Short mmCIF file of C-alpha atoms and ligand atoms in Angstrom, two decimals:
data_model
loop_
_atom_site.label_atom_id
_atom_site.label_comp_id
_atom_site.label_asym_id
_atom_site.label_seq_id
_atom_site.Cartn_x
_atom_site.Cartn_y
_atom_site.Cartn_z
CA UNK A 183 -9.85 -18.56 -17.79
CA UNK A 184 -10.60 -18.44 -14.00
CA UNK A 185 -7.60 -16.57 -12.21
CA UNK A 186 -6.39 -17.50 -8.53
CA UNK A 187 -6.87 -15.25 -5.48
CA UNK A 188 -4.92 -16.17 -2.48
CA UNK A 189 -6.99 -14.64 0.23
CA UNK A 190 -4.93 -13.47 3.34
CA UNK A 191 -7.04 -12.05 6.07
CA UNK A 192 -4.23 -12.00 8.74
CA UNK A 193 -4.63 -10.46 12.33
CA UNK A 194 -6.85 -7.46 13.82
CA UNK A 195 -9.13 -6.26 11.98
CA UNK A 196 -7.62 -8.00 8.31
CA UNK A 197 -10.57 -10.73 8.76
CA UNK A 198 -13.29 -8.01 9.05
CA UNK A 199 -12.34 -6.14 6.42
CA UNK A 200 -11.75 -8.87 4.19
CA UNK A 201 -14.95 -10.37 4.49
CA UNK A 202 -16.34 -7.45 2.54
CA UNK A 203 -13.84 -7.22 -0.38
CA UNK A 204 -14.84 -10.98 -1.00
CA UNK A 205 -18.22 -10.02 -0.69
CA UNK A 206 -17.38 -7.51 -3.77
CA UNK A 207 -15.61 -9.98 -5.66
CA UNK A 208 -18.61 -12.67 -4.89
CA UNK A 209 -21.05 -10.22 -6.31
CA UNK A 210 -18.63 -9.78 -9.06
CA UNK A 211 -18.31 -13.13 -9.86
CA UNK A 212 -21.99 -13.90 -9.62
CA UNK A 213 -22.92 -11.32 -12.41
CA UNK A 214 -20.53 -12.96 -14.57
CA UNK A 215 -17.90 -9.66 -14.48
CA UNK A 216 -14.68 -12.05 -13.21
CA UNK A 217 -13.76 -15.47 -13.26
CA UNK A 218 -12.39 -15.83 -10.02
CA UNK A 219 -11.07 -19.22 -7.61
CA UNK A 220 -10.41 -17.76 -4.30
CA UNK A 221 -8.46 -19.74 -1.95
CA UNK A 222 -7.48 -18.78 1.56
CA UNK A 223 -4.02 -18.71 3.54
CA UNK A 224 -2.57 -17.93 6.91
CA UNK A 225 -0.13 -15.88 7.49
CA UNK A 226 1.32 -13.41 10.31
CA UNK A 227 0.08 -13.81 13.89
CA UNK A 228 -2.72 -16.51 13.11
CA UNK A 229 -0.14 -18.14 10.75
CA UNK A 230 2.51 -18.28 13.97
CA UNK A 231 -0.64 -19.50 16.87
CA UNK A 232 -1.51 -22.08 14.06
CA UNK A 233 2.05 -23.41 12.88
CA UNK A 234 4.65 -21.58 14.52
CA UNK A 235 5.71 -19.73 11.47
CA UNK A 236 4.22 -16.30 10.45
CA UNK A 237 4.98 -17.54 7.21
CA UNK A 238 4.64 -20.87 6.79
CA UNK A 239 6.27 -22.94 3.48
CA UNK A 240 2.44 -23.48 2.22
CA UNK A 241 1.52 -19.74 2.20
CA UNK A 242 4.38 -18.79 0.13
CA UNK A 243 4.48 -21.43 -2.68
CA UNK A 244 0.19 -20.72 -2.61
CA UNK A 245 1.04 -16.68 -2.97
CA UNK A 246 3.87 -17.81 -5.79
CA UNK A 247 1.27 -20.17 -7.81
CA UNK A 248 -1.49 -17.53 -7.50
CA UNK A 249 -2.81 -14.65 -9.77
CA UNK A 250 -2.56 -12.31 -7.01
CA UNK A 251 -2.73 -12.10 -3.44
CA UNK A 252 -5.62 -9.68 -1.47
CA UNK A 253 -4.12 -9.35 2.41
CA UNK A 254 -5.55 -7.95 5.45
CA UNK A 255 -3.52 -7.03 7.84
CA UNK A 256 -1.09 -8.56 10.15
CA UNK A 257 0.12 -7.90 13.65
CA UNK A 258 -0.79 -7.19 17.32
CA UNK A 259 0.35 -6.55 20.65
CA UNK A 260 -0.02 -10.45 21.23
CA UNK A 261 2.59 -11.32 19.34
CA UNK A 262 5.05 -8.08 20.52
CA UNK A 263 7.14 -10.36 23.08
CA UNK A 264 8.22 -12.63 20.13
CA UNK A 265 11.55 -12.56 19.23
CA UNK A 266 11.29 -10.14 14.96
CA UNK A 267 11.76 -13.56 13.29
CA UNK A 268 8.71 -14.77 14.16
CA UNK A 269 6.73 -11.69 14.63
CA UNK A 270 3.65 -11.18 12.18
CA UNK A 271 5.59 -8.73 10.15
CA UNK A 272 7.83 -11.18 8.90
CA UNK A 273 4.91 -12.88 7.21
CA UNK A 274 4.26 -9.22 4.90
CA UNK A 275 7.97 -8.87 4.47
CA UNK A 276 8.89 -12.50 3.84
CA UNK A 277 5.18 -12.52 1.30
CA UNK A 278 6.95 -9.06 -0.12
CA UNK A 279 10.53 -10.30 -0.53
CA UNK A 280 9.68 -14.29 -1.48
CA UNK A 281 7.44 -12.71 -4.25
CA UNK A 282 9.85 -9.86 -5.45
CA UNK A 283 7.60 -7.19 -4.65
CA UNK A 284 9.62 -4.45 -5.11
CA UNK A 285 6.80 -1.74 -6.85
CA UNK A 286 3.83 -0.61 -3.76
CA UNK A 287 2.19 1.79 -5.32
CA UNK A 288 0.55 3.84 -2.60
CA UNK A 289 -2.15 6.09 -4.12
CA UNK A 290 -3.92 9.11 -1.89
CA UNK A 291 -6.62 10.38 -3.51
CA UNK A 292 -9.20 12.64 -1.64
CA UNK A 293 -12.93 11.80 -2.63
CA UNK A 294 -14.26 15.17 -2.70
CA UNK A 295 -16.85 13.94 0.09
CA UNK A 296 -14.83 13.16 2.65
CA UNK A 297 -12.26 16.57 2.13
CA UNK A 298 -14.57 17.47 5.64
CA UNK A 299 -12.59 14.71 7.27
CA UNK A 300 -9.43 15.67 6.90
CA UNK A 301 -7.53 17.48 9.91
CA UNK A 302 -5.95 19.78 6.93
CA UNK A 303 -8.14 22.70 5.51
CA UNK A 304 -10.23 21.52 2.79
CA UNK A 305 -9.05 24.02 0.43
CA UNK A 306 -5.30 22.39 1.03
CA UNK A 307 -6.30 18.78 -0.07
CA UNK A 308 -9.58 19.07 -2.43
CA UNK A 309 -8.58 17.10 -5.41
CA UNK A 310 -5.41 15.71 -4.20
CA UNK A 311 -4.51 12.73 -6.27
CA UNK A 312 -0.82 11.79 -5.80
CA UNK A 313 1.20 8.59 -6.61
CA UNK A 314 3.38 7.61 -3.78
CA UNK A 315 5.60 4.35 -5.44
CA UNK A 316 7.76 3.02 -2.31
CA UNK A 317 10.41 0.43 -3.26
CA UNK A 318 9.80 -2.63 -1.34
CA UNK A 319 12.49 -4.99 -1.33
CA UNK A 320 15.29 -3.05 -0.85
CA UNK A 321 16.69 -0.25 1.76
CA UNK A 322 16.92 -0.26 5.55
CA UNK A 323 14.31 -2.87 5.86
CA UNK A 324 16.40 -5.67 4.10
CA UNK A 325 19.98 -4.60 4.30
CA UNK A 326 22.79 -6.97 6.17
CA UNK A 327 23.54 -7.01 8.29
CA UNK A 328 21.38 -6.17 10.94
CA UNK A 329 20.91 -7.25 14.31
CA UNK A 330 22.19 -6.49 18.51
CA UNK A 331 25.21 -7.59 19.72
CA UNK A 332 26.49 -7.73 23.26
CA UNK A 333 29.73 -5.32 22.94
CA UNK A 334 32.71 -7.03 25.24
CA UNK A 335 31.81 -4.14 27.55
CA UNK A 336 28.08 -5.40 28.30
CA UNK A 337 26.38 -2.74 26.52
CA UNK A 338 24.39 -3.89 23.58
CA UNK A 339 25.04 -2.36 19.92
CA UNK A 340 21.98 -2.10 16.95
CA UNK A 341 22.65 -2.03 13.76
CA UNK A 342 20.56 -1.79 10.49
CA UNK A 343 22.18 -0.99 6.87
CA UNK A 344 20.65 0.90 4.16
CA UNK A 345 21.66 -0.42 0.99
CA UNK A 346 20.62 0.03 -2.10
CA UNK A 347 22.12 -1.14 -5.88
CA UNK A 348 22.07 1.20 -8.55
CA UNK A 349 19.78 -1.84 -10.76
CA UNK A 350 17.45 -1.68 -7.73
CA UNK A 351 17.08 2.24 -7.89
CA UNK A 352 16.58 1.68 -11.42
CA UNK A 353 13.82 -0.31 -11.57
CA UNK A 354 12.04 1.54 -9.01
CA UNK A 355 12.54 4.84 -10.96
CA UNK A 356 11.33 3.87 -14.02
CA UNK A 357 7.99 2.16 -12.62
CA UNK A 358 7.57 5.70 -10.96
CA UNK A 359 8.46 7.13 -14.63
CA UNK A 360 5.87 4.19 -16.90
CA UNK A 361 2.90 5.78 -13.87
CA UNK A 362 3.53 9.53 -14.67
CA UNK A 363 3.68 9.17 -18.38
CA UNK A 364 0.07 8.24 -17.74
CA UNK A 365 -0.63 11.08 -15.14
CA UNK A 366 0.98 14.42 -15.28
CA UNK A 367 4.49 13.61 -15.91
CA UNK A 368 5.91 14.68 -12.76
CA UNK A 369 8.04 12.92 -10.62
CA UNK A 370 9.34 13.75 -7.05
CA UNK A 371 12.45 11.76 -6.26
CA UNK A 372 12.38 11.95 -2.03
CA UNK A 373 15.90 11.35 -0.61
CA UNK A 374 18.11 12.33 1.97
CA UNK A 375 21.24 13.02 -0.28
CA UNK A 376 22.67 15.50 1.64
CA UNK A 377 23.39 13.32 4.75
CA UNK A 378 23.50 9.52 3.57
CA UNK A 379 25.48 8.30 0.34
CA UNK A 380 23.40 5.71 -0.48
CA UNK A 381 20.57 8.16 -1.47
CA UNK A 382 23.03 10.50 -3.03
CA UNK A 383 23.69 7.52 -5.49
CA UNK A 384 19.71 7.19 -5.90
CA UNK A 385 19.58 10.52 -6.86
CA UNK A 386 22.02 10.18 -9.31
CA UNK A 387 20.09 7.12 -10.90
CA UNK A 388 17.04 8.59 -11.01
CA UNK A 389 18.54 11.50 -12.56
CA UNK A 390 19.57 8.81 -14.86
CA UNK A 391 16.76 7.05 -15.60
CA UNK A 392 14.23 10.34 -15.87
CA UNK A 393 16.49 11.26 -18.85
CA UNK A 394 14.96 8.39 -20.82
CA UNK A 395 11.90 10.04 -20.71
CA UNK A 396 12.47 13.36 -21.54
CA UNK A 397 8.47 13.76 -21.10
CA UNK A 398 9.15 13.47 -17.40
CA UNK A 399 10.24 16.62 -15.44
CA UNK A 400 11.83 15.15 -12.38
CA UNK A 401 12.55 16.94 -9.43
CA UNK A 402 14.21 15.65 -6.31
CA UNK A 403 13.30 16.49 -1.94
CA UNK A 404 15.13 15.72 0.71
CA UNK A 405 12.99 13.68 2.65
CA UNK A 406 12.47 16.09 6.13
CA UNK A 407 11.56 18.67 3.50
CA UNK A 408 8.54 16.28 1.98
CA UNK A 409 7.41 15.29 5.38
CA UNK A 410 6.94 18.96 5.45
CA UNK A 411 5.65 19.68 2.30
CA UNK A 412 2.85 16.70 1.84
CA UNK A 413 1.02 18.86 4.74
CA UNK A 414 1.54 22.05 3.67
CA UNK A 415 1.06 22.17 0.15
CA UNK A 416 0.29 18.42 -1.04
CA UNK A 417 -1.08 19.39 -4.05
CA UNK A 418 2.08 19.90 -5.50
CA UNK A 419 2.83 16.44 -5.88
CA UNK A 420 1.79 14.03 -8.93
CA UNK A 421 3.91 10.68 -8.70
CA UNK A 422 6.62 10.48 -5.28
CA UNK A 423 9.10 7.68 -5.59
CA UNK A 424 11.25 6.52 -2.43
CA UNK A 425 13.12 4.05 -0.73
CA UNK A 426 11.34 1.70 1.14
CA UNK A 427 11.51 3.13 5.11
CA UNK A 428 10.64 6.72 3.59
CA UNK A 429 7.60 5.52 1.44
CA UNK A 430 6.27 3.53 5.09
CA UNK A 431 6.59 7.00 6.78
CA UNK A 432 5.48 9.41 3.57
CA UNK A 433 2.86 7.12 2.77
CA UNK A 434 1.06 6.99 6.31
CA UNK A 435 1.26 10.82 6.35
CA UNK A 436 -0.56 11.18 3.10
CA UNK A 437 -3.05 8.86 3.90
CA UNK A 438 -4.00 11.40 6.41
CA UNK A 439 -4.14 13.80 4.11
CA UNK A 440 -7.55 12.24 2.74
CA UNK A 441 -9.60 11.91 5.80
CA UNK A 442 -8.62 8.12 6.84
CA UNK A 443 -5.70 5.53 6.74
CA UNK A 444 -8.95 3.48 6.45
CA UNK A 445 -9.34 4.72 2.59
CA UNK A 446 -6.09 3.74 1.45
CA UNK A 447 -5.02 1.42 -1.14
CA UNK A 448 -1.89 -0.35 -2.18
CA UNK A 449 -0.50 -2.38 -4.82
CA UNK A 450 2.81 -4.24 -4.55
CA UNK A 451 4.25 -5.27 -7.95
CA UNK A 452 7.06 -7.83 -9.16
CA UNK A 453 8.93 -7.75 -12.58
CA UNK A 454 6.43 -10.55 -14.31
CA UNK A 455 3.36 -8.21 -13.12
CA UNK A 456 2.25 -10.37 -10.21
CA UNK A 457 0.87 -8.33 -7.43
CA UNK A 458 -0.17 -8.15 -3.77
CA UNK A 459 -2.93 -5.98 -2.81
CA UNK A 460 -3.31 -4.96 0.46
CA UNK A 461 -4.83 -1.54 2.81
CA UNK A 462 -2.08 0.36 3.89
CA UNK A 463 -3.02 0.80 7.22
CA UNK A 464 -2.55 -2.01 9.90
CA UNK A 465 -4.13 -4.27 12.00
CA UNK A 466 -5.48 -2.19 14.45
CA UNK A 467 -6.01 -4.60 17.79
CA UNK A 468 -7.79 -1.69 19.10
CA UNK A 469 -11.12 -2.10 16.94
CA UNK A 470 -10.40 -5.76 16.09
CA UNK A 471 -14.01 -7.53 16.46
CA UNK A 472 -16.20 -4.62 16.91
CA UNK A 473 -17.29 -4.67 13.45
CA UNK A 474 -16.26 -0.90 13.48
CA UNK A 475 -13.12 -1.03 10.79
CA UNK A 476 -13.44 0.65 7.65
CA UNK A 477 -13.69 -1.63 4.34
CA UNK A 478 -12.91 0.52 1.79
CA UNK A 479 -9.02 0.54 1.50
CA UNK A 480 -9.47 -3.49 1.25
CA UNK A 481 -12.17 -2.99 -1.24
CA UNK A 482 -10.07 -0.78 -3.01
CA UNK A 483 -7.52 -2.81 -3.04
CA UNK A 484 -9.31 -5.12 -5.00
CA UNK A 485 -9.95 -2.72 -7.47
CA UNK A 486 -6.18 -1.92 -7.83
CA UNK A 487 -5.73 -6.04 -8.30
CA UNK A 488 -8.55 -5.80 -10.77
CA UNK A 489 -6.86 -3.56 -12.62
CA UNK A 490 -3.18 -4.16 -12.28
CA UNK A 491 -3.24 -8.97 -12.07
CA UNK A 492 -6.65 -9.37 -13.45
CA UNK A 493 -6.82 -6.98 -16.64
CA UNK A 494 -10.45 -5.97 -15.99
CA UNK A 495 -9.88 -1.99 -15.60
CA UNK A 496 -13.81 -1.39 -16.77
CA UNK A 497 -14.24 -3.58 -13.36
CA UNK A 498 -11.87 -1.84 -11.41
CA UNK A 499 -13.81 1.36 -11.89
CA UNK A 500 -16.96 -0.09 -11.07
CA UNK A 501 -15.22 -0.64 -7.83
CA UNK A 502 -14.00 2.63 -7.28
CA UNK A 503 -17.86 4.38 -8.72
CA UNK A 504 -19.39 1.78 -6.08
CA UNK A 505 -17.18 3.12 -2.89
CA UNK A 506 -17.67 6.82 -4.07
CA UNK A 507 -21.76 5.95 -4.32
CA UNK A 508 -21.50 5.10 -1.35
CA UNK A 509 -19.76 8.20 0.23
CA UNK A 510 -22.12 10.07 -1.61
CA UNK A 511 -24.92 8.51 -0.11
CA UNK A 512 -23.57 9.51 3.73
CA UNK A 513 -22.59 6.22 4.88
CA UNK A 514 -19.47 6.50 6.99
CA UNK A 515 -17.70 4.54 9.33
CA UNK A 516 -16.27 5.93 12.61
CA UNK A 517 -12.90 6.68 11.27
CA UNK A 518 -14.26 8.99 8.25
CA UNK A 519 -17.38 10.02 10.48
CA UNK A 520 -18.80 13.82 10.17
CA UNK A 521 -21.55 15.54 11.29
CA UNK A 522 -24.84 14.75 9.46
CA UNK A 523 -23.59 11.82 7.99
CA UNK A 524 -25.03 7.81 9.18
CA UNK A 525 -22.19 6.10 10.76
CA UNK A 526 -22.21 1.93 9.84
CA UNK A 527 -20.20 -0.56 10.20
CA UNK A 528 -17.67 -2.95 8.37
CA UNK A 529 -20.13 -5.41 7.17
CA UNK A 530 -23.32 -2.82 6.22
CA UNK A 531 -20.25 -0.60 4.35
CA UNK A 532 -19.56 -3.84 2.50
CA UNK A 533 -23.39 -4.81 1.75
CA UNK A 534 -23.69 -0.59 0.63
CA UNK A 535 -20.54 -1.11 -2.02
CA UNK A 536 -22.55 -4.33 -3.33
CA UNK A 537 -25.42 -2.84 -3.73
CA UNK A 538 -23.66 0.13 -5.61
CA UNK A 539 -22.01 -2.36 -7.97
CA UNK A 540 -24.84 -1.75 -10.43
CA UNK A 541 -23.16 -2.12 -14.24
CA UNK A 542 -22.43 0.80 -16.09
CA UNK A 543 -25.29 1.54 -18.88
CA UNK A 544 -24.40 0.19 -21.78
CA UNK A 545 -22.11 -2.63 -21.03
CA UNK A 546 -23.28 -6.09 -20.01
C1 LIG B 730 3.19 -0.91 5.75
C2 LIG B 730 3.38 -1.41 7.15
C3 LIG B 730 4.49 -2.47 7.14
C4 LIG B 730 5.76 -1.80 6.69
C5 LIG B 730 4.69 -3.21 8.49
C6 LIG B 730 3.41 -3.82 9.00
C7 LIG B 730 5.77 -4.23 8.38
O1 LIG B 730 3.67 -0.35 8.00
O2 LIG B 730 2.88 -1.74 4.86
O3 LIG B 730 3.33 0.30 5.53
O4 LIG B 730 6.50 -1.22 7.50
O5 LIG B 730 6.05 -1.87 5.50
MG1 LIG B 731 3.50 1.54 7.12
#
């Protein structure tokens, strides 16, 4: 049966880099490996210059009726001047929140190739592989209420609320428990318990939950120490779960850790299994055009949606054998660039992972 892709490019660079991940799931489809029907959506900046919403009603009910959704990237300083309910981020979050979202699964894995283009010593993040789950729906990012007021005195007062319910901590924990009982069974719980209550109560539920699966050994960071930790020894790690402003920050410092932002993938989850698949990094106006953005977090992103919406995990690692081919061969795009290597660009990254595709031997 043919599943549904809602294609999101967004702003910046997300129309760049998209273009090659549906040129993956084109060649894909062509050999016969998915059944795909892609259809294509706007949200976040060119959602708002096209409709005035950065998430308009059609996107949403297209993301709810689809299989999964494969996004780009969305913002810019174009839009900065807009007053935050119309600003391209409100597209992700309202995409996130409308969808129940509430798993990303953020993994940083080093391809032994690139451990060169790290800024850490090699011998610090060769073979890294860890599991960063962020909880997405939840936390500072959502919590009411929020806002500035004008104080009677003239001076203006900001406020944001971290909240968090123990079923919401829950949930969260256990995904991050159901991922190490297929890793190595180790689970960092990052917090900052010893200053805000709301964390002290999700590390009591994760306590909690981790006792279901006595498998598990949990241990729990206070989040300043992690920071610290994921760049001196970030090996330690196998599966990090957090709340949702942590994961943003943890996540984009562990993405350094292997070489590029440009390499990461994500996943975002909801209860019935439907996900969102997007880079992690943004939309960075800076390149946006040039043809100089790195593909391969998008690219694996769709091999995260094959394997987590589309059930096709002998795909999926195609995928991921195709982008490490292509390391291997010494393609690299500014961003991951070393000496002796052949820098490309987006689209001749893209045509490399296609032509790397090539089926495993023995399976049709
Ligand atoms: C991310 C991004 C988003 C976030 C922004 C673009 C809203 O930084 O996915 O990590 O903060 O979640
Ligand atoms: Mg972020």
């Amino acid at each position: 049966m043919s599943k549904e892709i809602l294609v999101l490019a967004g702003d910046g660079i997300g129309p760049e880099i998209l273009a090659e991940a549906v040129k993956v799931l084109e060649a894909l489809q062509a050999e016969g490996a998915v059944t795909l029907t892609l259809r294509e959506g706007l949200v976040g900046g060119a959602a708002y210059d096209a409709l005035g919403d950065p998430l308009p009603e059609e996107t949403l009910t297209a993301a709810k009726a689809a299989d999964a959704v494969l996004l780009g990237a969305v913002g810019g300083p174009k839009w900065e001047p807009l007053h935050i309910s119309k600003r391209p981020e409100k597209g992700l979050l309202g995409l996130r929140a409308g969808l129940g979202l509430f798993a990303n699964l953020r993994p940083a894995i080093l391809y032994p190739q690139l451990a060169d283009a790290s800024t850490l010593k090699p011998e610090v993040v060769s073979g890294l592989d860890i599991m960063i789950v962020r909880e997405l729906t939840g936390g500072i990012y959502f919590g009411q209420p929020r806002g500035v007021e004008t104080l009677p005195s003239g001076e203006r007062r900001g406020v944001n609320t971290l909240v968090y319910t123990e079923s919401e901590v829950e949930r969260i924990c256990r995904v991050a428990c159901d991922i190490a009982m297929k890793r190595g069974k180790r689970v960092c719980s990052v917090d900052k318990a010893n200053v805000l209550e709301c964390t002290e109560m999700w590390r009591e539920v994760a306590t909690r939950v981790a006792t279901q699966y006595p498998e598990i050994t949990l241990s729990h960071m206070y989040v300043d120490n992690a920071a610290m930790q994921l760049v001196r020894a970030p090996k330690q790690f196998d599966v990090l779960v957090t709340t949702n402003m942590f994961g943003d920050i943890l996540s984009d410092c562990a993405a350094m850790l292997t070489g590029s932002i440009g390499m990461l993938p994500s996943a975002s989850l909801n209860a019935a299994g439907q996900g969102m698949y997007e880079p992690i990094h943004g939309s960075a106006p800076d390149i946006a055009g040039k043809g100089a953005a790195n593909p391969l977090a998008t690219i694996l992103s769709v091999a995260m949606m094959l394997r987590y919406s589309l059930d096709a995990p002998a795909v999926a690692e195609r995928v991921e054998a195709a982008v490490s081919r292509v390391l291997e061969q010494g393609l690299r795009t500014a961003d991951i660039m070393s000496p002796g290597m052949r820098q490309v660009g987006t689209a001749e990254m893209g045509d490399a992972v296609v032509a790397a595709l090539a089926p495993v031997q023995g399976r049709a």
